[in-house]
Amino acid sequence: MRPDQSDTLASYDGSRDAVAAAIDAIRRITGAGETPWHGAADDVAALGDLRERVAHGRFVLAVVGEFSSGKSFLLNALLGKFAKEARLGSERIVGLLATDINPSTATITELEYSSEESATAHYPSGREERIPLDRLSRFVAVGEEAKVFDATSDDDSGPNRVRVRVDSPFLRNGFLVADTPGLASINPAHRRATLGYLPRADAVLYLIDTQTPFTEGDASFLGIVRQNIESVFIVQTKIDLWRMREGEQETWQLAADRIATLAERHSPDTPVFPLSAREYAEGVLTERPATIEASRFLPFLAALDASLVARAGRARLQRAQTRADAIAERAYDALERYAAALDDDVATLERRRTQREPALVALAHSLATETVRLRAHGAAVRAAIDDAGTALRAELIATLARAFDISDIARLRDRQKLHVIVDDTVAHVLGRFARDIAEGRAATAERDARTARDRVMGSARAAAPGEAEFDALLDAIEAEPIPLADLAARRFDAEPGTGSWSMGVASGLRSSIVLGAVGGPAVTLVARIAANFAAAKHDTYMKRELQRDLEGTIFTAFDADIAAFIADVAARFGGIYDDLAASYGSLEPRVRVAAVGVVERALAVHADGSDRSARATAARDRAQALATIRGELAAAVANFTERATIAAATVADNAYARSTGAAEPQRANGAHFDPVIYDRGLVPERWRVAILGAYKRGKSSIINTLAGERILEDEGTAAAFAFPVHVRYGPVHKAYRLADDAMWMPIAPSDAARVAAEAPVLIEYPWRLPPQLVLVHAPAFDAGEENAETVALAAAGAANEVICCFSRQLSDRELALFARVAERGHPMTFVHTIADIETANDRRQVVSLAERYLRERAIVPERTFTTSTLDYRAARDAGRAPAAWNELGALYATLESHAEEHSARLAQADRDRAMQERLTRVNDAAPAAKRKPSLLSRLFGKAD
């Protein structure tokens, strides 16, 4: 491990090198000797490209921050490019990128590693221009001094990208850092450039100045981006300027608390890192370790490495394994078939070739038919998306009109607040449109492609009945994954497997569509409205004049922009069907080579008198070598995946809380969950209530408050439960763990939290709730455990009813999980937790928005409660009633009522069963002569 690497980076480097070596070995084996499969040369070339991408691929880090947010200082600190400079009788710290230049960076500046430093400007026309590094800061920023071009113009006078190659340890570790234009710039091109770039990024650093922590624009931006980008980090800058104390905390800590609280509300699960890049540079230059430690910069670097490398690196290596393994498997099967064919005699081979020809003819005919059908499906999808867009456009304009109508003129005149209104509205409305495409239409496209493939293989199979080997060949091709994610990424101008696309086709499509809309039509709409305000005197252009222009020209132009945007999305997505159809072009020759080409090769060997046994042995040896390498490849990826699962969750959960001394959550370290054993261990007579929710949604607090005692640790303190924790009545406080034989084994109650990281746990406690009631704390499905979502769904599936906890806003991931629970038909109650931090209006809006999201997903809740365990406990301790809006008491009464009703039903069932047993015993004991004759005996004079 190099001294500038973190443990996660070192682990990734080792696994990456092992994966690259395995891919290289597969390439050598497939390319050396006979290649009895179609496209072998293409496979060898693809493996070479794949190996290069794995070995030299970079993690893209996009940095977003406004003027004077400390962005340039942070970048210089990341790069290690800073020094002291004497100027006007004093010293100051300077770096490669200019600091404190007014007003903002003008273009995307990509910083990548090279031992030879240089800078190149790339223009929209394709022209490139070398830039002297000493003029770089003037070239890419607007300043008072010697700007090379007018960066405030929106034409082709400046570059759209500047690529800077820097000899930097950070970049050498495999990072590419993108310095993006500020979102607050008055130049619409800057906002478009930033939002357009983000889907390519593996992570986003969003900078917030300690002096003005978390503005409304920050909340809006983070809420939108966090929905569409997997890894986002909030970086609180300039803490060195705010070290004065207020009570027990320094001022920057108070700001950090506020940022963390608001981040959890607007952008759940986004870690916050307070730091001082200037203090870090000062400490390095003066060799003062205490100053470096006070800057809090090194923990941030370690967290960035661990989270970004773990998430993106895992996806990257798994993708590389999938692609290399598919080629290796294809080569393995072909070599095994070829070796088997060499063992056959000429008559057998000729008979096999003759028998398979009709199947190949049928396959070619079916392929032609399915190709036409797929293209027709693509055309239909284009039309359907356009049709859906028509209604969406009307809804979007109506929603914007209402939002403008209820906003005061000062808010509309403020460009940044206007952006909040427009961006939030566009992101919400287009978000549903994007989800439909990303989750619905993408799944349909994959299903259409698989159906087409099944039909093709079915026609070939029917034309060659009884051919077991041929059937096995077709089965292998039929089972291969559909390359939908790669095709979609290319259609949306992205590199497959990078940025949002590394997390799957749904993530890539959603981020590209939503951020494309917010960075395109939304930006243009705001620019038009702002231009109208700017062109008129302050007190002459009011809401009436704005309303006139909206109805007259602005909304008409915006509607045209949205129509063009949707048409573009429709064309791109419909084009995926064309690509799927085109991919079938190689299917017929591939099957032909596998089915007949191998036979013809074997016949040629018979004809030339070669040593068939030696060639068969060579083919089998190569196949066996491929099998061995495939195992090594899988082990290399699994090794990093196991470490990455822990690293990513550990870092991103609670960055600021951990820095202030909270204990780190424990993890399950790969513990296995068997849903069958779990189900067998449950007593059917219990009334089981599963409490679901994302990380830190107050699940433990609800159980503790209902129990009247602190039974469970809060998430993020002593433990993070990886398995369900059941809490029910017992006369004595006891605890148990579920063993592999589905029996509950006693454990010490103090060990319950630790054991819940390894197995399901049952806690008995002498509470006041009905004995049959069991509250089940389901693990946080987003806490980083590999099987967390599966465990949460199992807990919900075994329950009689489900409580779904949410705070502030339901995320797409929460909604997706709750929709899967709703499909099972259990009664669902939604609980808005931690509501004490909100105003009355906020609480109403949160519930209203949640109910709207639930309707959109066809989720019908029994009821939605607004709660605060903190307020409830404080009121109980003070002997007063909780706040009027706090419905925790009503939730308590509801659960108690449901459990008592269940107990009453069980008691009635027991009484009915006992009565039935008594009647049966009486009937059996009665003499035969005294029994009442049956209808049969009365009619026919016969006994029963």
PDB file of C-alpha atoms in Angstrom, residues 706-931:
ATOM      1  CA  LEU A 706     -44.648   2.368  23.452  1.00  0.00           C
ATOM      2  CA  ALA A 707     -42.949   0.019  25.917  1.00  0.00           C
ATOM      3  CA  GLY A 708     -42.341   2.823  28.391  1.00  0.00           C
ATOM      4  CA  GLU A 709     -38.699   1.740  28.767  1.00  0.00           C
ATOM      5  CA  ARG A 710     -35.471   1.933  26.767  1.00  0.00           C
ATOM      6  CA  ILE A 711     -35.416  -1.648  25.474  1.00  0.00           C
ATOM      7  CA  LEU A 712     -33.594  -1.067  22.174  1.00  0.00           C
ATOM      8  CA  GLU A 713     -30.520   1.016  21.379  1.00  0.00           C
ATOM      9  CA  ASP A 714     -31.059   3.800  18.858  1.00  0.00           C
ATOM     10  CA  GLU A 715     -29.701   3.173  15.371  1.00  0.00           C
ATOM     11  CA  GLY A 716     -26.293   4.699  14.866  1.00  0.00           C
ATOM     12  CA  THR A 717     -25.258   4.445  18.521  1.00  0.00           C
ATOM     13  CA  ALA A 718     -24.284   1.052  19.873  1.00  0.00           C
ATOM     14  CA  ALA A 719     -25.615  -1.066  17.029  1.00  0.00           C
ATOM     15  CA  ALA A 720     -27.339  -1.165  13.705  1.00  0.00           C
ATOM     16  CA  PHE A 721     -29.618  -4.219  13.644  1.00  0.00           C
ATOM     17  CA  ALA A 722     -29.012  -6.362  10.578  1.00  0.00           C
ATOM     18  CA  PHE A 723     -31.809  -8.796  11.534  1.00  0.00           C
ATOM     19  CA  PRO A 724     -35.349  -8.456  12.915  1.00  0.00           C
ATOM     20  CA  VAL A 725     -35.633  -7.731  16.637  1.00  0.00           C
ATOM     21  CA  HIS A 726     -38.940  -8.951  18.153  1.00  0.00           C
ATOM     22  CA  VAL A 727     -40.221  -7.323  21.335  1.00  0.00           C
ATOM     23  CA  ARG A 728     -43.174  -8.805  23.271  1.00  0.00           C
ATOM     24  CA  TYR A 729     -44.526  -9.161  26.794  1.00  0.00           C
ATOM     25  CA  GLY A 730     -42.795 -11.396  29.330  1.00  0.00           C
ATOM     26  CA  PRO A 731     -42.952 -11.385  33.123  1.00  0.00           C
ATOM     27  CA  VAL A 732     -39.145 -11.067  33.278  1.00  0.00           C
ATOM     28  CA  HIS A 733     -36.711  -9.241  31.011  1.00  0.00           C
ATOM     29  CA  LYS A 734     -35.195 -11.990  28.840  1.00  0.00           C
ATOM     30  CA  ALA A 735     -33.676 -12.284  25.375  1.00  0.00           C
ATOM     31  CA  TYR A 736     -33.200 -15.050  22.806  1.00  0.00           C
ATOM     32  CA  ARG A 737     -31.536 -15.572  19.425  1.00  0.00           C
ATOM     33  CA  LEU A 738     -32.955 -17.662  16.580  1.00  0.00           C
ATOM     34  CA  ALA A 739     -30.768 -20.732  16.003  1.00  0.00           C
ATOM     35  CA  ASP A 740     -30.348 -22.681  12.758  1.00  0.00           C
ATOM     36  CA  ASP A 741     -32.906 -25.261  13.933  1.00  0.00           C
ATOM     37  CA  ALA A 742     -35.577 -22.501  14.255  1.00  0.00           C
ATOM     38  CA  MET A 743     -35.409 -22.693  18.067  1.00  0.00           C
ATOM     39  CA  TRP A 744     -35.010 -19.589  20.237  1.00  0.00           C
ATOM     40  CA  MET A 745     -31.862 -19.927  22.368  1.00  0.00           C
ATOM     41  CA  PRO A 746     -31.452 -17.794  25.545  1.00  0.00           C
ATOM     42  CA  ILE A 747     -28.917 -14.960  25.538  1.00  0.00           C
ATOM     43  CA  ALA A 748     -28.123 -12.178  27.994  1.00  0.00           C
ATOM     44  CA  PRO A 749     -30.433  -9.172  27.433  1.00  0.00           C
ATOM     45  CA  SER A 750     -27.348  -6.945  27.377  1.00  0.00           C
ATOM     46  CA  ASP A 751     -26.088  -8.908  24.340  1.00  0.00           C
ATOM     47  CA  ALA A 752     -29.276  -8.446  22.293  1.00  0.00           C
ATOM     48  CA  ALA A 753     -28.014  -5.497  20.241  1.00  0.00           C
ATOM     49  CA  ARG A 754     -24.750  -7.261  19.402  1.00  0.00           C
ATOM     50  CA  VAL A 755     -26.461 -10.534  18.484  1.00  0.00           C
ATOM     51  CA  ALA A 756     -28.963  -8.705  16.247  1.00  0.00           C
ATOM     52  CA  ALA A 757     -26.051  -8.097  13.890  1.00  0.00           C
ATOM     53  CA  GLU A 758     -25.811 -11.883  13.414  1.00  0.00           C
ATOM     54  CA  ALA A 759     -29.298 -13.392  13.834  1.00  0.00           C
ATOM     55  CA  PRO A 760     -32.943 -12.549  14.590  1.00  0.00           C
ATOM     56  CA  VAL A 761     -33.522 -11.685  18.255  1.00  0.00           C
ATOM     57  CA  LEU A 762     -36.522 -11.939  20.591  1.00  0.00           C
ATOM     58  CA  ILE A 763     -36.785  -9.727  23.686  1.00  0.00           C
ATOM     59  CA  GLU A 764     -39.395 -10.311  26.381  1.00  0.00           C
ATOM     60  CA  TYR A 765     -40.184  -7.387  28.676  1.00  0.00           C
ATOM     61  CA  PRO A 766     -42.874  -6.748  31.326  1.00  0.00           C
ATOM     62  CA  TRP A 767     -44.687  -3.975  29.472  1.00  0.00           C
ATOM     63  CA  ARG A 768     -48.356  -2.965  29.605  1.00  0.00           C
ATOM     64  CA  LEU A 769     -49.270  -3.924  26.044  1.00  0.00           C
ATOM     65  CA  PRO A 770     -51.304  -7.096  25.328  1.00  0.00           C
ATOM     66  CA  PRO A 771     -49.347 -10.375  25.631  1.00  0.00           C
ATOM     67  CA  GLN A 772     -50.103 -11.445  22.055  1.00  0.00           C
ATOM     68  CA  LEU A 773     -48.654  -8.230  20.562  1.00  0.00           C
ATOM     69  CA  VAL A 774     -45.168  -8.445  19.050  1.00  0.00           C
ATOM     70  CA  LEU A 775     -43.411  -5.335  17.738  1.00  0.00           C
ATOM     71  CA  VAL A 776     -40.784  -6.249  15.138  1.00  0.00           C
ATOM     72  CA  HIS A 777     -37.928  -3.829  14.489  1.00  0.00           C
ATOM     73  CA  ALA A 778     -37.018  -4.559  10.860  1.00  0.00           C
ATOM     74  CA  PRO A 779     -33.448  -3.643   9.843  1.00  0.00           C
ATOM     75  CA  ALA A 780     -32.895  -0.407   7.953  1.00  0.00           C
ATOM     76  CA  PHE A 781     -33.048  -1.562   4.330  1.00  0.00           C
ATOM     77  CA  ASP A 782     -30.631   1.199   3.226  1.00  0.00           C
ATOM     78  CA  ALA A 783     -27.975   0.787   5.938  1.00  0.00           C
ATOM     79  CA  GLY A 784     -25.484  -0.956   3.656  1.00  0.00           C
ATOM     80  CA  GLU A 785     -26.023  -4.621   4.524  1.00  0.00           C
ATOM     81  CA  GLU A 786     -26.169  -6.712   1.381  1.00  0.00           C
ATOM     82  CA  ASN A 787     -29.361  -8.573   2.385  1.00  0.00           C
ATOM     83  CA  ALA A 788     -31.022  -5.788   4.401  1.00  0.00           C
ATOM     84  CA  GLU A 789     -33.898  -5.294   1.967  1.00  0.00           C
ATOM     85  CA  THR A 790     -34.552  -9.047   1.807  1.00  0.00           C
ATOM     86  CA  VAL A 791     -34.628  -9.267   5.605  1.00  0.00           C
ATOM     87  CA  ALA A 792     -36.953  -6.263   5.895  1.00  0.00           C
ATOM     88  CA  LEU A 793     -39.362  -7.776   3.356  1.00  0.00           C
ATOM     89  CA  ALA A 794     -39.291 -11.107   5.190  1.00  0.00           C
ATOM     90  CA  ALA A 795     -40.174  -9.366   8.453  1.00  0.00           C
ATOM     91  CA  ALA A 796     -43.050  -7.579   6.726  1.00  0.00           C
ATOM     92  CA  GLY A 797     -44.236 -10.773   5.053  1.00  0.00           C
ATOM     93  CA  ALA A 798     -44.471 -12.581   8.394  1.00  0.00           C
ATOM     94  CA  ALA A 799     -46.419  -9.760  10.054  1.00  0.00           C
ATOM     95  CA  ASN A 800     -50.153  -9.192  10.525  1.00  0.00           C
ATOM     96  CA  GLU A 801     -49.756  -5.484   9.873  1.00  0.00           C
ATOM     97  CA  VAL A 802     -46.947  -3.159   8.902  1.00  0.00           C
ATOM     98  CA  ILE A 803     -45.925   0.276  10.204  1.00  0.00           C
ATOM     99  CA  CYS A 804     -43.913   2.288   7.675  1.00  0.00           C
ATOM    100  CA  CYS A 805     -41.831   5.059   9.236  1.00  0.00           C
ATOM    101  CA  PHE A 806     -40.716   8.077   7.263  1.00  0.00           C
ATOM    102  CA  SER A 807     -39.255  11.457   8.108  1.00  0.00           C
ATOM    103  CA  ARG A 808     -39.781  14.653   6.175  1.00  0.00           C
ATOM    104  CA  GLN A 809     -39.965  13.123   2.699  1.00  0.00           C
ATOM    105  CA  LEU A 810     -40.508   9.674   1.230  1.00  0.00           C
ATOM    106  CA  SER A 811     -37.615   8.794  -1.073  1.00  0.00           C
ATOM    107  CA  ASP A 812     -37.953   6.723  -4.235  1.00  0.00           C
ATOM    108  CA  ARG A 813     -36.179   3.841  -2.535  1.00  0.00           C
ATOM    109  CA  GLU A 814     -38.559   3.925   0.429  1.00  0.00           C
ATOM    110  CA  LEU A 815     -41.564   4.079  -1.881  1.00  0.00           C
ATOM    111  CA  ALA A 816     -40.277   1.179  -3.966  1.00  0.00           C
ATOM    112  CA  LEU A 817     -39.898  -1.014  -0.878  1.00  0.00           C
ATOM    113  CA  PHE A 818     -43.273  -0.012   0.563  1.00  0.00           C
ATOM    114  CA  ALA A 819     -44.899  -0.766  -2.807  1.00  0.00           C
ATOM    115  CA  ARG A 820     -43.488  -4.294  -2.660  1.00  0.00           C
ATOM    116  CA  VAL A 821     -44.921  -4.674   0.845  1.00  0.00           C
ATOM    117  CA  ALA A 822     -48.298  -3.382  -0.340  1.00  0.00           C
ATOM    118  CA  GLU A 823     -48.419  -6.080  -3.025  1.00  0.00           C
ATOM    119  CA  ARG A 824     -48.646  -8.676  -0.250  1.00  0.00           C
ATOM    120  CA  GLY A 825     -51.918  -7.231   0.991  1.00  0.00           C
ATOM    121  CA  HIS A 826     -50.993  -6.521   4.627  1.00  0.00           C
ATOM    122  CA  PRO A 827     -52.644  -3.552   6.349  1.00  0.00           C
ATOM    123  CA  MET A 828     -50.153  -0.665   6.276  1.00  0.00           C
ATOM    124  CA  THR A 829     -49.973   2.290   8.639  1.00  0.00           C
ATOM    125  CA  PHE A 830     -47.628   5.192   7.886  1.00  0.00           C
ATOM    126  CA  VAL A 831     -45.956   7.118  10.696  1.00  0.00           C
ATOM    127  CA  HIS A 832     -44.312  10.500  10.135  1.00  0.00           C
ATOM    128  CA  THR A 833     -41.602  10.510  12.791  1.00  0.00           C
ATOM    129  CA  ILE A 834     -39.410  13.216  14.369  1.00  0.00           C
ATOM    130  CA  ALA A 835     -42.078  15.812  13.577  1.00  0.00           C
ATOM    131  CA  ASP A 836     -41.136  18.022  16.528  1.00  0.00           C
ATOM    132  CA  ILE A 837     -38.431  19.747  14.438  1.00  0.00           C
ATOM    133  CA  GLU A 838     -41.040  21.061  11.999  1.00  0.00           C
ATOM    134  CA  THR A 839     -43.555  23.866  12.008  1.00  0.00           C
ATOM    135  CA  ALA A 840     -47.262  23.137  11.921  1.00  0.00           C
ATOM    136  CA  ASN A 841     -47.374  24.022   8.234  1.00  0.00           C
ATOM    137  CA  ASP A 842     -44.385  21.776   7.531  1.00  0.00           C
ATOM    138  CA  ARG A 843     -46.074  18.845   9.243  1.00  0.00           C
ATOM    139  CA  ARG A 844     -49.211  19.263   7.137  1.00  0.00           C
ATOM    140  CA  GLN A 845     -47.211  19.542   3.938  1.00  0.00           C
ATOM    141  CA  VAL A 846     -45.080  16.493   4.748  1.00  0.00           C
ATOM    142  CA  VAL A 847     -48.140  14.297   5.286  1.00  0.00           C
ATOM    143  CA  SER A 848     -49.930  15.742   2.259  1.00  0.00           C
ATOM    144  CA  LEU A 849     -46.924  15.109   0.032  1.00  0.00           C
ATOM    145  CA  ALA A 850     -46.458  11.596   1.424  1.00  0.00           C
ATOM    146  CA  GLU A 851     -50.095  10.731   0.771  1.00  0.00           C
ATOM    147  CA  ARG A 852     -49.765  11.986  -2.790  1.00  0.00           C
ATOM    148  CA  TYR A 853     -46.665   9.852  -3.377  1.00  0.00           C
ATOM    149  CA  LEU A 854     -48.496   6.834  -1.946  1.00  0.00           C
ATOM    150  CA  ARG A 855     -51.475   7.381  -4.256  1.00  0.00           C
ATOM    151  CA  GLU A 856     -49.120   7.521  -7.226  1.00  0.00           C
ATOM    152  CA  ARG A 857     -47.756   4.111  -6.211  1.00  0.00           C
ATOM    153  CA  ALA A 858     -51.247   2.706  -5.562  1.00  0.00           C
ATOM    154  CA  ILE A 859     -50.388   2.231  -1.868  1.00  0.00           C
ATOM    155  CA  VAL A 860     -53.471   2.593   0.348  1.00  0.00           C
ATOM    156  CA  PRO A 861     -52.566   3.246   4.019  1.00  0.00           C
ATOM    157  CA  GLU A 862     -54.938   2.439   6.851  1.00  0.00           C
ATOM    158  CA  ARG A 863     -53.972   5.773   8.366  1.00  0.00           C
ATOM    159  CA  THR A 864     -51.064   8.225   8.587  1.00  0.00           C
ATOM    160  CA  PHE A 865     -49.914   9.352  12.056  1.00  0.00           C
ATOM    161  CA  THR A 866     -47.728  12.376  12.818  1.00  0.00           C
ATOM    162  CA  THR A 867     -45.547  11.655  15.846  1.00  0.00           C
ATOM    163  CA  SER A 868     -42.664  12.703  18.044  1.00  0.00           C
ATOM    164  CA  THR A 869     -41.350  10.288  20.646  1.00  0.00           C
ATOM    165  CA  LEU A 870     -39.286  13.109  22.162  1.00  0.00           C
ATOM    166  CA  ASP A 871     -42.359  15.280  22.774  1.00  0.00           C
ATOM    167  CA  TYR A 872     -44.361  12.303  24.024  1.00  0.00           C
ATOM    168  CA  ARG A 873     -41.734  11.261  26.588  1.00  0.00           C
ATOM    169  CA  ALA A 874     -41.173  14.841  27.737  1.00  0.00           C
ATOM    170  CA  ALA A 875     -44.910  15.286  28.270  1.00  0.00           C
ATOM    171  CA  ARG A 876     -45.172  11.995  30.143  1.00  0.00           C
ATOM    172  CA  ASP A 877     -42.239  12.890  32.408  1.00  0.00           C
ATOM    173  CA  ALA A 878     -43.770  16.338  33.115  1.00  0.00           C
ATOM    174  CA  GLY A 879     -47.206  14.885  33.796  1.00  0.00           C
ATOM    175  CA  ARG A 880     -48.870  16.799  30.977  1.00  0.00           C
ATOM    176  CA  ALA A 881     -50.526  15.934  27.688  1.00  0.00           C
ATOM    177  CA  PRO A 882     -48.376  15.703  24.535  1.00  0.00           C
ATOM    178  CA  ALA A 883     -48.678  18.388  21.850  1.00  0.00           C
ATOM    179  CA  ALA A 884     -52.056  18.387  20.137  1.00  0.00           C
ATOM    180  CA  TRP A 885     -50.543  17.373  16.790  1.00  0.00           C
ATOM    181  CA  ASN A 886     -48.567  14.447  18.285  1.00  0.00           C
ATOM    182  CA  GLU A 887     -50.566  11.296  17.494  1.00  0.00           C
ATOM    183  CA  LEU A 888     -48.292   8.781  19.191  1.00  0.00           C
ATOM    184  CA  GLY A 889     -50.961   8.127  21.803  1.00  0.00           C
ATOM    185  CA  ALA A 890     -53.447   7.330  19.052  1.00  0.00           C
ATOM    186  CA  LEU A 891     -50.926   4.955  17.490  1.00  0.00           C
ATOM    187  CA  TYR A 892     -50.489   3.248  20.867  1.00  0.00           C
ATOM    188  CA  ALA A 893     -54.260   2.864  21.245  1.00  0.00           C
ATOM    189  CA  THR A 894     -54.617   1.515  17.705  1.00  0.00           C
ATOM    190  CA  LEU A 895     -51.977  -1.178  18.179  1.00  0.00           C
ATOM    191  CA  GLU A 896     -53.408  -2.100  21.576  1.00  0.00           C
ATOM    192  CA  SER A 897     -56.894  -2.375  20.082  1.00  0.00           C
ATOM    193  CA  HIS A 898     -55.723  -4.530  17.153  1.00  0.00           C
ATOM    194  CA  ALA A 899     -53.875  -6.896  19.503  1.00  0.00           C
ATOM    195  CA  GLU A 900     -56.847  -7.174  21.874  1.00  0.00           C
ATOM    196  CA  GLU A 901     -59.221  -7.860  18.981  1.00  0.00           C
ATOM    197  CA  HIS A 902     -56.841 -10.557  17.801  1.00  0.00           C
ATOM    198  CA  SER A 903     -56.703 -12.040  21.293  1.00  0.00           C
ATOM    199  CA  ALA A 904     -60.501 -12.009  21.436  1.00  0.00           C
ATOM    200  CA  ARG A 905     -60.685 -13.834  18.099  1.00  0.00           C
ATOM    201  CA  LEU A 906     -58.212 -16.444  19.347  1.00  0.00           C
ATOM    202  CA  ALA A 907     -60.233 -16.914  22.552  1.00  0.00           C
ATOM    203  CA  GLN A 908     -63.450 -17.301  20.573  1.00  0.00           C
ATOM    204  CA  ALA A 909     -61.784 -19.791  18.259  1.00  0.00           C
ATOM    205  CA  ASP A 910     -60.617 -21.767  21.292  1.00  0.00           C
ATOM    206  CA  ARG A 911     -64.165 -21.763  22.701  1.00  0.00           C
ATOM    207  CA  ASP A 912     -65.639 -22.866  19.368  1.00  0.00           C
ATOM    208  CA  ARG A 913     -63.069 -25.631  19.081  1.00  0.00           C
ATOM    209  CA  ALA A 914     -63.742 -26.825  22.625  1.00  0.00           C
ATOM    210  CA  MET A 915     -67.497 -26.825  21.974  1.00  0.00           C
ATOM    211  CA  GLN A 916     -67.012 -28.841  18.787  1.00  0.00           C
ATOM    212  CA  GLU A 917     -64.865 -31.355  20.642  1.00  0.00           C
ATOM    213  CA  ARG A 918     -67.532 -31.745  23.385  1.00  0.00           C
ATOM    214  CA  LEU A 919     -70.288 -32.295  20.805  1.00  0.00           C
ATOM    215  CA  THR A 920     -68.183 -34.894  19.049  1.00  0.00           C
ATOM    216  CA  ARG A 921     -67.513 -36.753  22.290  1.00  0.00           C
ATOM    217  CA  VAL A 922     -71.233 -36.695  23.240  1.00  0.00           C
ATOM    218  CA  ASN A 923     -72.238 -37.927  19.796  1.00  0.00           C
ATOM    219  CA  ASP A 924     -69.671 -40.721  19.869  1.00  0.00           C
ATOM    220  CA  ALA A 925     -70.780 -41.827  23.366  1.00  0.00           C
ATOM    221  CA  ALA A 926     -74.558 -42.008  22.589  1.00  0.00           C
ATOM    222  CA  PRO A 927     -76.045 -45.565  22.074  1.00  0.00           C
ATOM    223  CA  ALA A 928     -76.644 -46.455  18.470  1.00  0.00           C
ATOM    224  CA  ALA A 929     -80.362 -47.112  19.036  1.00  0.00           C
ATOM    225  CA  LYS A 930     -80.941 -43.614  20.398  1.00  0.00           C
ATOM    226  CA  ARG A 931     -79.218 -41.806  17.572  1.00  0.00           C
TER     227      ARG A 931
END
